[in-house]
Coordinates of C-alpha atoms in Angstrom, one line a residue:
X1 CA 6.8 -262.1 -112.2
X2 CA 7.3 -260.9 -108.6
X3 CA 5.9 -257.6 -106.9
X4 CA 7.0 -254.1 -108.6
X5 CA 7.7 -251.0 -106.7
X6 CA 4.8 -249.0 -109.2
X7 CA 2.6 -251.9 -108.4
X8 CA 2.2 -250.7 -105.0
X9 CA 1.0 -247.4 -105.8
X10 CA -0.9 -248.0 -108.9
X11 CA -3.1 -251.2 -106.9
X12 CA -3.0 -248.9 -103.8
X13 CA -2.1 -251.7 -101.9
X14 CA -0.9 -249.4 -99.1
X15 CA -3.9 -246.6 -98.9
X16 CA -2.6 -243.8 -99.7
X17 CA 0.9 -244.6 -101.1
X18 CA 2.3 -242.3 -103.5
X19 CA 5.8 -242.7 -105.4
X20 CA 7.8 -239.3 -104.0
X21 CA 11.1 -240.2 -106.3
X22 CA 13.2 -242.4 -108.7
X23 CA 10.3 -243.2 -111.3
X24 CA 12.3 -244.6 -113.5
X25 CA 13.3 -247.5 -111.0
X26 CA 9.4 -248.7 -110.6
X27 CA 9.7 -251.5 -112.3
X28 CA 12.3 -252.9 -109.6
X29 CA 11.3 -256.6 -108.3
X30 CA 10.5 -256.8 -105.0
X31 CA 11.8 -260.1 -102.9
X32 CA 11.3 -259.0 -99.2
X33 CA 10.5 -255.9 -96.5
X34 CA 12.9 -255.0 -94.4
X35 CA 11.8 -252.6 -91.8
X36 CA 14.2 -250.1 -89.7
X37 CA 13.4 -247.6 -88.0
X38 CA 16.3 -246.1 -87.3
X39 CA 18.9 -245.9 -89.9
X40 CA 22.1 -247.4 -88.6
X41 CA 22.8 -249.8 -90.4
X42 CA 21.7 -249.3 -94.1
X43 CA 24.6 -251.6 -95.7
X44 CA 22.7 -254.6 -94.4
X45 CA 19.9 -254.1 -96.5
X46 CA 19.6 -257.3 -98.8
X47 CA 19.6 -257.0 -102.6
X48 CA 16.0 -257.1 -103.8
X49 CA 14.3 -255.9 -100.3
X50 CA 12.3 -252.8 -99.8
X51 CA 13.6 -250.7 -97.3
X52 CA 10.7 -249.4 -95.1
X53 CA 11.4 -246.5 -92.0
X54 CA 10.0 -243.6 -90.0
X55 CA 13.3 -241.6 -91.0
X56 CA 14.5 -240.8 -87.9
X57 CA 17.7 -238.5 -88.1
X58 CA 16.7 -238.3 -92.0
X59 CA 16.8 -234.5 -92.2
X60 CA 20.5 -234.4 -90.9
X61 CA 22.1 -234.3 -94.3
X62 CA 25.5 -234.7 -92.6
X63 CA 25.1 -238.3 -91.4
X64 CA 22.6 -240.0 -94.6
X65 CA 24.2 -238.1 -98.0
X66 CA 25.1 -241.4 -98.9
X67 CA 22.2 -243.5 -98.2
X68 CA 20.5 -243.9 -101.7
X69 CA 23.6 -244.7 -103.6
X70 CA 24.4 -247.1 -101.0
X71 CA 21.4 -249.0 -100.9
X72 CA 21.2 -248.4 -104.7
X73 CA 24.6 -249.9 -104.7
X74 CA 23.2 -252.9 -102.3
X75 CA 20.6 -253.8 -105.3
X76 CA 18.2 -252.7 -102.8
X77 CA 14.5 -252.4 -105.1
X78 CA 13.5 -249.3 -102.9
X79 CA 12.9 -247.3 -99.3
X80 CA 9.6 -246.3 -98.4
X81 CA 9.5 -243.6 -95.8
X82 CA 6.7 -242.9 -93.3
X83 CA 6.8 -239.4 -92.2
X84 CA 4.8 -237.9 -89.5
X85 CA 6.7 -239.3 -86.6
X86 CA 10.5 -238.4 -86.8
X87 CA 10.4 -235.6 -89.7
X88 CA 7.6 -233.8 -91.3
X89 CA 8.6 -234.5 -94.8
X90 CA 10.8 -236.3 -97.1
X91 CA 14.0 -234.0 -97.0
X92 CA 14.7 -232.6 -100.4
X93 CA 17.8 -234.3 -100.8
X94 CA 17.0 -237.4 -100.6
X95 CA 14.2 -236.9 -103.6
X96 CA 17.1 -235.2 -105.6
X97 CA 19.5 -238.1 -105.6
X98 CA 16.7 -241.2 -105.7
X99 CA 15.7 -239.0 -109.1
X100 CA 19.5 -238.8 -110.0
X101 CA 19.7 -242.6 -109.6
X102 CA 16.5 -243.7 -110.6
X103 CA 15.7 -245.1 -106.9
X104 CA 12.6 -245.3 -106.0
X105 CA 11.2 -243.4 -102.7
X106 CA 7.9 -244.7 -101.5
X107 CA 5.8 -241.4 -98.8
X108 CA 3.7 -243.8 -96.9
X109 CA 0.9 -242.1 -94.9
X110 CA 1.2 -241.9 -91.1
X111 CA -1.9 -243.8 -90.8
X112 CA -0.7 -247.4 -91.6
X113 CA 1.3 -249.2 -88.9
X114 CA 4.2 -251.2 -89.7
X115 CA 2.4 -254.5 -89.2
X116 CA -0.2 -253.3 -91.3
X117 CA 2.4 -252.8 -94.1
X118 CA 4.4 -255.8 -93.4
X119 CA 1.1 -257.7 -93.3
X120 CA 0.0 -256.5 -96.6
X121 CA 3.4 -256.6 -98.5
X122 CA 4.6 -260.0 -97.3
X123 CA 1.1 -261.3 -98.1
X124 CA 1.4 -260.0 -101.6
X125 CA 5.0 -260.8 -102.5
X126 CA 4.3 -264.5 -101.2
X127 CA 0.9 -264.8 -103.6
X128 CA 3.2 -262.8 -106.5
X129 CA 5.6 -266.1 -105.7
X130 CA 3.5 -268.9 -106.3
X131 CA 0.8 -267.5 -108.5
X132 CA 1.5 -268.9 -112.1
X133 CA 2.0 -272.4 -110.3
X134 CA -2.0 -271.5 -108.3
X135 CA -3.3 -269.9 -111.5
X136 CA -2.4 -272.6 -113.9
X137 CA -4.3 -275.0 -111.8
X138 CA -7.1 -272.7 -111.1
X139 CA -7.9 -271.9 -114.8
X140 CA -7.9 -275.9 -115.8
X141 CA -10.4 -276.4 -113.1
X142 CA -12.3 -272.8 -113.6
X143 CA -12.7 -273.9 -117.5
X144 CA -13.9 -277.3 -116.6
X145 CA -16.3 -275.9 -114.5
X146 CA -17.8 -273.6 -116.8
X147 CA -17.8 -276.3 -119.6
X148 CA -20.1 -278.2 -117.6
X149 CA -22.4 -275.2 -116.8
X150 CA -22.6 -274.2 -120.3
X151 CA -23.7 -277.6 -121.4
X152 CA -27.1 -277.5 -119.9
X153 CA -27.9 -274.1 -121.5
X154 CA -26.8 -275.4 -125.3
X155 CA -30.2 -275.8 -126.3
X156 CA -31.5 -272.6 -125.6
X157 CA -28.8 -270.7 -127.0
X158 CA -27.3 -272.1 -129.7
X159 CA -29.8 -274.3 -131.3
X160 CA -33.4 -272.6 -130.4
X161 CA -33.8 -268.8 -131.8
X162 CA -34.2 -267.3 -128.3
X163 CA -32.5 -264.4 -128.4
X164 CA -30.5 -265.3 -125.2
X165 CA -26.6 -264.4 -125.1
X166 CA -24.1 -265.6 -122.8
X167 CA -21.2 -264.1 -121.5
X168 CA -18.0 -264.8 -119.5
X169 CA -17.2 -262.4 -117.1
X170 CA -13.6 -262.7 -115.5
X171 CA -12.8 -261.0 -112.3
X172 CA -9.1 -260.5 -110.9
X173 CA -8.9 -258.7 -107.7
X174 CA -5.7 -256.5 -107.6
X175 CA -5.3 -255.5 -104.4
X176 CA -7.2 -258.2 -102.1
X177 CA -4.6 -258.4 -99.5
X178 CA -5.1 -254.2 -99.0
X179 CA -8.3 -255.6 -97.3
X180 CA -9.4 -257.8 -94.3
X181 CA -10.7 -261.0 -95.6
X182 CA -14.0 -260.1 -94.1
X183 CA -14.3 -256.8 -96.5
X184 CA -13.1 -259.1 -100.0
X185 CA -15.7 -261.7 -98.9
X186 CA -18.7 -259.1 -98.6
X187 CA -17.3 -257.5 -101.9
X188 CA -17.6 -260.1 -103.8
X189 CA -21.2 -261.1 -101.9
X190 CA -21.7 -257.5 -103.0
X191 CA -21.0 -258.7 -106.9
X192 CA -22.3 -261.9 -106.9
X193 CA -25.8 -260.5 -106.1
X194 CA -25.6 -257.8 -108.5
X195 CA -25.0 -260.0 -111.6
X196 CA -27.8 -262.8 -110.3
X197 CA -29.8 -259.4 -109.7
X198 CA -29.7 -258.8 -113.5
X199 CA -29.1 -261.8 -115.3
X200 CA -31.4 -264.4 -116.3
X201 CA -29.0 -266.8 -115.2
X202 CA -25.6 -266.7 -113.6
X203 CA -23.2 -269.1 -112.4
X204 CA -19.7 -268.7 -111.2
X205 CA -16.2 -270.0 -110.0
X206 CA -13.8 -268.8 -107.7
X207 CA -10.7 -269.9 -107.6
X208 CA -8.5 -269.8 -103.9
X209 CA -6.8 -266.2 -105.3
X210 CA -9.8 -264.4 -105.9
X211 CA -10.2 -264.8 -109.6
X212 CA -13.8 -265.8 -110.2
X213 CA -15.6 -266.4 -113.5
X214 CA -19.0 -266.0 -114.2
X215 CA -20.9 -267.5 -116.7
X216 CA -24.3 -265.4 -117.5
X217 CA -26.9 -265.6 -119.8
X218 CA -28.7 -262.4 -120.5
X219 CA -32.2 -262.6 -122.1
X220 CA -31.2 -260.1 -125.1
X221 CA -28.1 -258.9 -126.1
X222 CA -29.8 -254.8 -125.2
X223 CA -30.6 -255.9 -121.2
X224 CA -26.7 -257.0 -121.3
X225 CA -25.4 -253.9 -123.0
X226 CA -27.8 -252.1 -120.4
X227 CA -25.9 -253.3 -117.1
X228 CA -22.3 -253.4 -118.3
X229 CA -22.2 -249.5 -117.4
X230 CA -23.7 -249.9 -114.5
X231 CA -21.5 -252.8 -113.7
X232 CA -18.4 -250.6 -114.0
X233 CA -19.7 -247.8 -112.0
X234 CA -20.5 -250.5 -109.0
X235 CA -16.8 -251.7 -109.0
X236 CA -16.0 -247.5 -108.6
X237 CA -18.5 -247.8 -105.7
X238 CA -16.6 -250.8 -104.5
X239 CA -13.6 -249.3 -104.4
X240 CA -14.6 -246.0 -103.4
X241 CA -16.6 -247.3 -100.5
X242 CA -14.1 -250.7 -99.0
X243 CA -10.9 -250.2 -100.5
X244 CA -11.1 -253.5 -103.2
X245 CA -10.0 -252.8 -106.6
X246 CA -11.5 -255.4 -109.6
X247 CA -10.3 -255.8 -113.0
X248 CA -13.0 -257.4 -115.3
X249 CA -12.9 -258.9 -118.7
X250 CA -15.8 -259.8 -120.4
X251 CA -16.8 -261.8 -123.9
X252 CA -20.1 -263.0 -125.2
X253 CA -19.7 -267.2 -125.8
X254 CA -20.9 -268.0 -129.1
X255 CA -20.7 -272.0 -129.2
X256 CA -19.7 -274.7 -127.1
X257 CA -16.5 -274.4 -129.1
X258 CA -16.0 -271.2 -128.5
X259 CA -15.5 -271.0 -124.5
X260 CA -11.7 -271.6 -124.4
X261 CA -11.4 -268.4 -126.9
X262 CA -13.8 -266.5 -124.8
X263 CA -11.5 -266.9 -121.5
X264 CA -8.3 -265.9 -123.8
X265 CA -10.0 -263.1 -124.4
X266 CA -11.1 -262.0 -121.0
X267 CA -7.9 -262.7 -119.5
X268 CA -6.1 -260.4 -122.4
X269 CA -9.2 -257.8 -121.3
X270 CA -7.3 -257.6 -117.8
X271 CA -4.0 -257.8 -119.3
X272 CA -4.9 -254.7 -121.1
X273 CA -6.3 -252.8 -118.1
X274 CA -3.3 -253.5 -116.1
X275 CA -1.1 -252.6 -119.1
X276 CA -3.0 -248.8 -119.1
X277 CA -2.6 -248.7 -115.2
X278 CA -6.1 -248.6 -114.7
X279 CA -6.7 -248.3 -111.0
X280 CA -9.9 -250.4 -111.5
X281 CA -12.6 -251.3 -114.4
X282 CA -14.5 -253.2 -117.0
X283 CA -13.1 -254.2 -120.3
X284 CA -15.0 -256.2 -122.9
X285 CA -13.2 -257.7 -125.9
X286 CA -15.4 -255.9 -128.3
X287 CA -14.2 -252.6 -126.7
X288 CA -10.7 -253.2 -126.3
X289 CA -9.5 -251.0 -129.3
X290 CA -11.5 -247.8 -127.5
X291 CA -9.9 -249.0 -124.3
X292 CA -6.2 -249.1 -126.1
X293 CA -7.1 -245.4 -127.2
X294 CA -8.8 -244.4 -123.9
X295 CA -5.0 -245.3 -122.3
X296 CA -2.9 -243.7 -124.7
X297 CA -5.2 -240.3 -124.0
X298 CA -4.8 -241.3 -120.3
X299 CA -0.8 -241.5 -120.6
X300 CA -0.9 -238.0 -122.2
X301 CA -2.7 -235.9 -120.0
X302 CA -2.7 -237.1 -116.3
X303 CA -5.4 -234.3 -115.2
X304 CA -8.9 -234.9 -117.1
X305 CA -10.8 -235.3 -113.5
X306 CA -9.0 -232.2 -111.9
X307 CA -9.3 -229.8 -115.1
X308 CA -12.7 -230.8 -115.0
X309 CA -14.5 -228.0 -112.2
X310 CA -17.6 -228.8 -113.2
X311 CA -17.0 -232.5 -112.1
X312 CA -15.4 -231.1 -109.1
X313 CA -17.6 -229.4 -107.7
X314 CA -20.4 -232.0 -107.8
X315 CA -17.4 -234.9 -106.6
X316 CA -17.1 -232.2 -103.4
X317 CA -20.9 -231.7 -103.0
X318 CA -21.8 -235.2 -103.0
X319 CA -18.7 -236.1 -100.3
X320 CA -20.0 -233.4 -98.2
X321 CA -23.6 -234.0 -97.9
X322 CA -24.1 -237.7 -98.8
X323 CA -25.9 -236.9 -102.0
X324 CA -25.8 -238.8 -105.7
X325 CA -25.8 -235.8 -108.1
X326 CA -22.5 -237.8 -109.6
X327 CA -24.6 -240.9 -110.4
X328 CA -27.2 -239.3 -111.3
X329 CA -25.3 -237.3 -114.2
X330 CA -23.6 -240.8 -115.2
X331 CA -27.0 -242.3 -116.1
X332 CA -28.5 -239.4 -117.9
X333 CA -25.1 -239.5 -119.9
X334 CA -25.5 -242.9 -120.7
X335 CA -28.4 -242.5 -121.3
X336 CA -28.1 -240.2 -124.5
X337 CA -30.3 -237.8 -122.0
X338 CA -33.1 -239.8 -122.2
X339 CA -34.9 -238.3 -119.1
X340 CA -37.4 -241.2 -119.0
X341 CA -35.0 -244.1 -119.3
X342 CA -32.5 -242.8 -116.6
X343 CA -35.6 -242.0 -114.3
X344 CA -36.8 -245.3 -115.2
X345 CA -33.4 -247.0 -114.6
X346 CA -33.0 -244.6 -111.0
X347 CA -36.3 -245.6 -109.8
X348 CA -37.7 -242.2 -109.7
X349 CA -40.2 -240.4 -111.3
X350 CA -39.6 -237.7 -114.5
X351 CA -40.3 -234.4 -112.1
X352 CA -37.3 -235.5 -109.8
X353 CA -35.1 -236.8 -112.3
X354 CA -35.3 -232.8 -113.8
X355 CA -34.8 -231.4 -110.1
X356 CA -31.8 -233.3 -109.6
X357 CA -30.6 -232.0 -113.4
X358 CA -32.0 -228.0 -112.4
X359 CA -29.5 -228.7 -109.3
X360 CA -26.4 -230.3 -110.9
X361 CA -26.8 -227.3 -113.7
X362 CA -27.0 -224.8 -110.6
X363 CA -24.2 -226.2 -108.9
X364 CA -21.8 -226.5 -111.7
X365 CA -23.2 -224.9 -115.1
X366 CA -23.1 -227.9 -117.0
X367 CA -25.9 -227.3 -119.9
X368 CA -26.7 -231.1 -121.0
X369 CA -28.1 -230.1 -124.6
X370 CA -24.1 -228.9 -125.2
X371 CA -22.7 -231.8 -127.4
X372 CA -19.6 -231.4 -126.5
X373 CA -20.0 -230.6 -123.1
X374 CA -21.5 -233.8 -122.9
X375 CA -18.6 -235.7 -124.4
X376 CA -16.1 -233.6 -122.2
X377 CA -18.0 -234.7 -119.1
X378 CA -18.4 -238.3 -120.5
X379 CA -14.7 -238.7 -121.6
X380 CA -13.8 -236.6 -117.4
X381 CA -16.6 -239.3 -115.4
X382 CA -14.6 -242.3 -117.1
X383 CA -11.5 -241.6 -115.9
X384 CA -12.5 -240.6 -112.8
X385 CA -14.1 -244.2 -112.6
X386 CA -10.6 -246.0 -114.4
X387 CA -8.0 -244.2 -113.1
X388 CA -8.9 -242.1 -109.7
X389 CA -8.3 -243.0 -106.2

């Protein structure tokens, strides 16, 4: 499958990309970028080719009232218009017809050059191109790999009573050519010494497009079920903090035998997050049915994070003045309110663990001992961390 129009927006391979029009043509295949700037010539625009421009001239109606139906006549896949040089906005007619047609209409922000966008696109159509002939080879020699790895921990977890557990975790970035090389290599540093951080043992594969695996043995199934949380809210860091998006299946290995089945399960893991338009995220297999749910309430009601004031306002404190009152309500969350786990877990002590809660409750009113306050802010933090840019 080649590069879609929605995948552009929904990876955020451009930062800051937002589909203006034509929704219902985001599915169209992407073959090429075509970039021109000023609009002369819009019948030479290939089938399959993006269109990309600055719009110059755009808002003279007059001379472009035909443009989207000829270039959605063309089989063009869609035009993606930078404002902020030529014309302030997208002109409303424009938007009106790409919605008539179902044509899609990319608002690229003023920031990105056109190298940058051609760098980034190109990139990502060319690895779209090859990648079931890269990732068929990868996964033969990422399961091989594995296989061997696991073989020299058989003993002492499925034939001693040690109460060790393995798992495979399986990371796809989805937008590694958004980034410099430089930035997806120290992200996945950043990962790498995380999970050793926590595990009792870890080893991992990557493959040449990113995709790693990680084999990691835990020393109890609770100090595994422990991090996973944690785990998910350092891939929101990630991406809040370099721009990388991960998608992450997990699954616990329960024999020898059973390592093929537990990378057909991870892989359907990421499958599944794609297939919710998750922006980023962990899925495990034993959560996928609460994940299938999560995105059905996701495609129903687009505005859990901005209802939510009470998350707001801490979101907007904490950009402001470089605080953690966010992460600090995540973990007491988690943590059923356990005040001396989630002090425990912050590395602080119980006195300002409660000054940070006295402060959130100040700043927002959120009252903790509310059940379903609780759940509200739960169910509002997870999609902020799934589905927000």
């Amino acid at each position: 499958m080649g590069l879609m129009i929605r995948q552009i927006v929904e990876n955020q391979l451009l930062r800051g990309v937002r589909l203006a029009a034509g929704q219902t043509g985001d599915s169209n295949i992407i073959s090429w970028v075509n970039v021109m700037e000023i609009l002369d010539s819009p019948q030479s625009i290939q089938r399959g080719e993006l269109l990309v421009t600055t719009g110059y001239n755009l808002q003279q109606e007059d001379l472009y009232k035909n443009l989207i139906s000829t270039l959605k006549n063309n089989g063009v896949s869609g035009i993606a218009i930078q404002p902020g040089y030529y014309i302030d906005e997208i002109p409303d007619y424009i938007l009106k017809e790409s919605d008539q047609l179902g044509f899609p209409v990319l608002e690229i922000p003023k920031t990105l050059t056109f190298s940058d966008i051609l760098r980034i696109l190109i990139q990502k159509i060319n690895t779209e191109k090859s990648e079931n002939i890269i990732s068929d080879e990868a996964a033969k020699i990422m399961f091989q790999s594995m296989q061997e790895n696991l073989k020299q921990y058989t003993s002492v977890l499925f034939e001693e009573d040690s109460g060790k557990v393995a798992h495979l975790f399986y990371l796809k970035p989805i937008n590694l050519y958004a980034v410099s090389e430089t930035i997806a290599a120290a992200s996945m540093n950043r990962i790498k010494s995380y999970l050793t951080d926590r595990a009792d043992s870890c080893e991992y594969h990557m493959s040449k497009n990113g995709i790693s695996s990680f084999l990691i043995l835990f020393e109890s199934e609770a100090k595994y079920l422990s991090m996973i949380y944690d785990f998910s809210i350092e891939l929101t860091f990630l991406s809040e903090q370099q721009g990388i998006n991960y998608y992450v299946g997990v699954d616990r290995i329960k024999s020898m035998e059973s390592l093929y089945l537990a990378f057909e399960h991870v892989t359907e893991c990421t499958e599944l997050l794609q297939f919710i338009h998750a922006k980023r995220g962990v899925c495990s297999y034993d959560n996928m049915t609460f994940m299938k749910m999560f995105g059905i309430l996701h495609q129903n009601e687009h505005s859990f994070v901005s209802d939510n004031q009470a998350l707001q306002i801490l979101l907007n404190y904490d950009r402001i003045n470089q605080t953690n009152y966010v992460q600090t309500l995540r973990f007491y969350l988690a943590d059923s309110c356990n005040a001396s786990k989630t002090a425990s877990r912050l590395f602080i002590h119980r006195h300002t663990l409660q000054k940070r809660l006295e402060k959130i409750n100040d700043l927002c009113g959120i009252n903790p001992d509310d059940y379903y306050a609780r759940l509200y802010m739960s169910i509002s933090l997870l999609f902020h961390d799934y589905f927000a840019f």
